[in-house]
Coordinates of C-alpha atoms in Angstrom, one line a residue:
M1 CA -1.1 4.6 10.1
D2 CA -4.3 6.1 8.8
F3 CA -7.7 5.2 10.2
F4 CA -10.0 6.0 7.3
R5 CA -8.0 4.5 4.5
G6 CA -7.7 0.7 4.9
H7 CA -9.1 0.6 8.4
A8 CA -12.4 2.3 8.1
T9 CA -14.4 -0.5 9.7
A10 CA -12.3 -0.3 12.9
S11 CA -14.0 1.1 16.0
A12 CA -13.3 2.1 19.5
L13 CA -15.9 -0.2 20.9
G14 CA -14.5 -3.1 18.8
L15 CA -11.1 -2.5 20.3
F16 CA -12.6 -2.5 23.8
V17 CA -14.3 -5.8 23.1
I18 CA -11.1 -7.3 21.8
A19 CA -9.1 -6.0 24.7
R20 CA -11.5 -7.2 27.4
Y21 CA -11.5 -10.7 25.8
L22 CA -7.7 -10.8 25.5
S23 CA -7.3 -9.7 29.2
D24 CA -8.4 -13.2 30.1
F25 CA -5.7 -14.8 27.9
P26 CA -2.2 -13.6 28.7
E27 CA -0.9 -16.2 26.3
G28 CA -2.8 -14.5 23.5
R29 CA -5.2 -15.7 20.8
T30 CA -4.9 -16.1 17.0
E31 CA -7.0 -14.0 14.7
E32 CA -9.0 -17.0 13.7
S33 CA -9.7 -17.8 17.3
L34 CA -10.8 -14.2 17.9
R35 CA -13.1 -14.3 14.9
E36 CA -14.8 -17.4 16.2
S37 CA -15.2 -16.1 19.7
L38 CA -16.1 -12.5 19.0
Q39 CA -19.2 -12.8 16.8
M40 CA -20.6 -9.6 18.3
L41 CA -18.2 -7.7 16.1
K42 CA -20.0 -8.6 12.9
P43 CA -22.1 -5.8 11.4
R44 CA -25.8 -5.8 11.8
G45 CA -27.6 -7.9 9.2
A46 CA -24.4 -9.5 8.1
G47 CA -23.8 -13.2 7.8
S48 CA -22.1 -15.2 10.6
D49 CA -18.7 -14.9 8.9
D50 CA -18.7 -11.2 8.5
S51 CA -16.9 -10.1 11.7
G52 CA -13.6 -10.5 9.8
P53 CA -13.3 -6.9 8.3
V54 CA -14.2 -5.2 11.7
L55 CA -11.8 -7.5 13.6
S56 CA -8.9 -7.2 11.2
A57 CA -9.1 -3.5 11.0
S58 CA -9.5 -3.1 14.8
L59 CA -6.5 -5.4 15.4
A60 CA -4.4 -3.3 13.0
V61 CA -5.4 0.0 14.7
G62 CA -4.8 -1.5 18.1
Q63 CA -1.3 -2.5 17.1
G64 CA -0.6 0.9 15.6
V65 CA -1.5 2.7 18.8
R66 CA 0.3 0.1 21.0
I67 CA -2.7 -1.4 22.7
L68 CA -2.2 -4.8 21.1
E69 CA 0.8 -6.7 20.0
R70 CA 1.2 -9.7 17.7
D71 CA 3.8 -12.5 18.2
Q72 CA 5.3 -13.0 14.8
A73 CA 6.2 -16.7 15.4
S74 CA 2.8 -17.9 16.7
G75 CA 0.5 -15.3 15.2
R76 CA -1.1 -14.8 18.6
W77 CA -2.5 -11.4 19.6
R78 CA -2.0 -10.1 23.1
L79 CA -2.7 -7.0 25.1
T80 CA 0.4 -4.9 25.7
P81 CA 1.4 -5.5 29.3
D82 CA 0.6 -2.1 30.6
L83 CA -3.0 -2.3 29.3
C84 CA -4.0 -5.4 31.4
G85 CA -4.9 -3.3 34.4
V86 CA -6.9 -0.9 32.3
V87 CA -9.4 -3.4 31.0
A88 CA -9.3 -6.2 33.6
G89 CA -11.5 -6.4 36.6
D90 CA -15.2 -5.9 37.5
G91 CA -17.4 -3.0 36.8
D92 CA -17.5 -0.5 33.9
R93 CA -14.1 -0.4 32.4
W94 CA -15.2 1.3 29.2
S95 CA -14.5 4.9 30.3
T96 CA -11.1 4.0 31.6
F97 CA -10.2 2.2 28.3
R98 CA -11.7 5.0 26.2
G99 CA -9.5 7.6 28.0
E100 CA -6.4 5.5 27.5
L101 CA -7.2 4.8 23.9
L102 CA -7.6 8.5 23.1
R103 CA -4.4 9.3 24.9
R104 CA -2.5 6.7 22.9
I105 CA -4.0 7.8 19.6
A106 CA -3.0 11.4 20.3
A107 CA 0.5 10.4 21.4
H108 CA 0.9 8.4 18.2
G109 CA 0.0 11.5 16.2
V110 CA 2.5 13.7 18.0
E111 CA 5.2 11.0 17.5
E112 CA 4.6 10.9 13.8
V113 CA 4.8 14.7 13.4
E114 CA 8.0 14.8 15.5
L115 CA 9.6 12.2 13.3
G116 CA 8.8 14.3 10.2
R117 CA 6.0 12.0 9.0
K118 CA 2.4 12.7 8.3
S119 CA 0.1 12.6 11.3
P120 CA -2.7 10.0 11.1
D121 CA -5.9 11.2 9.4
L122 CA -8.0 10.7 12.5
V123 CA -5.6 12.8 14.6
V124 CA -5.5 15.7 12.1
A125 CA -9.3 15.6 11.7
L126 CA -10.0 15.6 15.4
T127 CA -7.5 18.4 16.1
W128 CA -9.2 20.5 13.4
F129 CA -12.7 19.6 14.5
L130 CA -12.1 20.8 18.1
Q131 CA -11.1 24.2 16.7
Q132 CA -14.6 24.6 15.4
D133 CA -17.3 26.7 17.1
P134 CA -19.8 24.6 19.1
L135 CA -22.3 27.4 18.6
K136 CA -22.0 26.8 14.8
P137 CA -22.1 22.9 14.7
I138 CA -21.3 21.1 11.5
P139 CA -24.1 19.2 9.6
T140 CA -23.6 15.4 9.6
T141 CA -24.5 15.1 5.9
W142 CA -21.7 15.1 3.3
N143 CA -22.8 18.1 1.2
A144 CA -22.4 21.8 1.2
P145 CA -21.4 23.4 3.6
T146 CA -19.9 20.3 5.3
E147 CA -17.9 18.9 2.4
P148 CA -15.7 21.9 1.4
L149 CA -15.3 22.9 5.1
V150 CA -14.0 19.5 6.1
R151 CA -11.9 18.9 3.1
S152 CA -10.0 22.2 3.4
G153 CA -9.8 22.2 7.2
T154 CA -8.3 18.7 7.4
L155 CA -6.0 19.0 4.3
G156 CA -7.8 16.0 2.8
A157 CA -7.5 13.8 5.8
V158 CA -11.3 13.5 5.4
D159 CA -12.3 14.1 1.7
R160 CA -15.1 11.7 1.0
S161 CA -18.4 10.7 2.6
E162 CA -16.9 7.2 3.2
Q163 CA -14.3 8.8 5.5
W164 CA -16.7 11.4 7.1
R165 CA -18.9 8.6 8.5
P166 CA -16.1 6.8 10.4
F167 CA -14.7 10.1 11.6
Q168 CA -18.1 10.9 13.2
R169 CA -18.1 7.5 14.8
W170 CA -14.6 7.9 16.3
A171 CA -15.2 11.4 17.5
V172 CA -18.4 10.5 19.4
A173 CA -16.9 7.2 20.7
L174 CA -13.8 8.9 22.0
G175 CA -15.8 11.6 23.9
L176 CA -14.9 14.5 21.6
A177 CA -18.2 15.2 19.9
R178 CA -21.9 14.7 20.3
R179 CA -24.7 14.6 17.8
A180 CA -27.8 16.8 18.1
D181 CA -30.9 17.7 16.0
T182 CA -31.4 21.4 15.2
G183 CA -34.8 21.6 13.5
S184 CA -34.7 19.3 10.5
A185 CA -30.9 19.1 10.5
K186 CA -28.6 16.7 12.3
V187 CA -25.3 18.2 13.4
L188 CA -22.0 17.2 15.0
I189 CA -20.9 19.4 17.9
P190 CA -17.2 19.7 19.1
D191 CA -17.5 18.9 22.8
A192 CA -14.6 17.4 24.8
T193 CA -16.6 17.0 28.0
T194 CA -16.4 13.2 28.1
A195 CA -12.7 13.1 27.0
I196 CA -11.7 15.5 29.8
A197 CA -13.8 13.6 32.4
D198 CA -12.0 10.4 31.4
Q199 CA -8.7 12.0 32.3
L200 CA -9.7 13.5 35.7
T201 CA -8.3 10.6 37.8
S202 CA -4.9 11.2 36.3
M203 CA -5.0 15.0 36.7
P204 CA -3.7 17.2 39.6
A205 CA -6.4 17.7 42.2
Y206 CA -5.6 21.4 42.1
G207 CA -3.4 23.8 40.2
S208 CA -3.1 27.1 38.4
A209 CA -5.3 27.1 35.3
K210 CA -2.2 27.4 33.0
E211 CA -0.4 24.5 34.7
W212 CA -3.5 22.3 34.9
L213 CA -4.4 22.8 31.2
S214 CA -0.8 22.2 30.2
R215 CA -0.9 18.8 32.0
L216 CA -4.2 18.0 30.3
Q217 CA -2.7 18.8 26.9
D218 CA 0.3 16.6 27.7
R219 CA -2.1 13.7 28.1
L220 CA -4.4 14.8 25.2
P221 CA -2.4 16.9 22.7
I222 CA -5.4 16.8 20.4
L223 CA -6.7 19.6 22.7
G224 CA -4.6 22.3 21.2
S225 CA -0.9 21.2 21.4
A226 CA 1.4 23.3 19.2
T227 CA 2.8 20.1 17.6
L228 CA -0.5 18.9 16.3
L229 CA -1.7 22.4 15.4
S230 CA 1.3 22.6 13.1
A231 CA -0.3 19.8 11.0
L232 CA -3.3 22.0 10.2
P233 CA -3.6 24.3 7.2
T234 CA -1.8 27.6 7.3
G235 CA -2.9 30.9 5.9
G236 CA -6.5 30.6 7.2
P237 CA -7.9 30.9 10.7
D238 CA -5.6 31.4 13.7
W239 CA -5.7 28.0 15.5
S240 CA -6.1 28.2 19.2
E241 CA -4.1 26.3 21.9
L242 CA -7.3 26.5 23.9
P243 CA -9.8 25.3 21.3
P244 CA -13.6 25.9 21.6
G245 CA -14.3 22.2 22.1
L246 CA -12.1 22.2 25.1
M247 CA -13.7 25.4 26.5
L248 CA -17.1 23.9 26.2
G249 CA -16.0 20.8 28.0
L250 CA -14.5 22.7 30.9
R251 CA -17.7 24.8 31.4
K252 CA -19.9 21.7 31.3
L253 CA -17.8 19.9 33.8
E254 CA -18.0 22.9 36.1
S255 CA -21.8 22.8 35.7
L256 CA -21.8 19.1 36.6
G257 CA -19.8 19.7 39.8
A258 CA -16.7 17.9 38.6
L259 CA -14.5 20.9 38.3
K260 CA -14.2 24.3 40.0
L261 CA -13.0 27.1 37.8
E262 CA -11.8 29.9 40.1
A263 CA -10.9 33.5 39.3
S264 CA -7.4 34.8 40.4
D265 CA -6.1 38.2 41.5
D266 CA -3.0 37.6 39.5
A267 CA -3.9 38.9 36.0
S268 CA -0.6 37.5 34.6
D269 CA -1.5 33.9 35.3
V270 CA -5.0 33.5 34.0
V271 CA -6.7 31.9 31.0
T272 CA -9.9 32.8 29.3
V273 CA -12.5 30.0 29.6
G274 CA -15.8 30.0 27.9
L275 CA -17.5 30.7 24.6
A276 CA -18.5 34.1 23.2
S277 CA -20.2 36.3 25.9
S278 CA -19.9 33.6 28.6
A279 CA -16.0 33.7 28.6
R280 CA -14.3 34.6 31.9
Q281 CA -10.8 34.8 33.4
I282 CA -9.8 31.7 35.3
G283 CA -6.7 31.4 37.6
C284 CA -7.1 28.0 39.3
I285 CA -8.8 24.7 38.5
T286 CA -9.8 22.2 41.2
V287 CA -11.0 18.6 40.5
L288 CA -14.0 18.1 42.8
R289 CA -15.0 14.6 41.7
G290 CA -15.3 12.3 38.8
A291 CA -18.1 13.0 36.3
D292 CA -20.4 10.4 34.8
V293 CA -20.9 11.8 31.3

């Protein structure tokens, strides 16, 4: 299932709205009922009946990544049973849902590769994007140098401006990128800080850096797993199993007091964390607290 071809209007926030609504209806709701109830999904400035494209695309994506399921007989849409506890309840459930959504999107990408099929365009593009240098962010406009860089790096997963825009929306919404202004240019920076923070409650409180990062990649294979790296172009850059976007996220979470990155006397069991001259050898990682990012 591709995200940018046929489902370009789908969004992470749209899926969250749908999931929160369906958590109150275990018996499910038809698409027509959802369209009537979820008018907030219509695009700005559109007529009252224009929530359809966003809703239909988001439902299809939700089914593809196993967040939603549709009963063929009744046509009713429901949350998958294991998602009810993720979105139900009081308080801010967005970060919990966002982390689970990213985990399922990444898992879907791995499954497709392992079955010998093409990984979804969003998964390929995110895996490639996190390999880019945060110190050399990518302009958000679809022209040189962005267009040839993205086209070649993603093997055509993103090859038009109509796909570049939803890619940016997904990357930011899932906590893998942030936008910034550099002078007169707007840029997109690979930064997994929020995505990592969303997983901290499911991560070991303490572990060797290699083991801890392996567990993180098990949950989010987009962060440098060999399986997803195999879907990227060959013959060019050497792809890293510890991509720069991940390194930036770890260092920022350390600065926020959420993680402790400790050196080790055992030189055989360390990883290099950081960017350029700020890189250092880390042997252990400790989760100190959650991070509001």
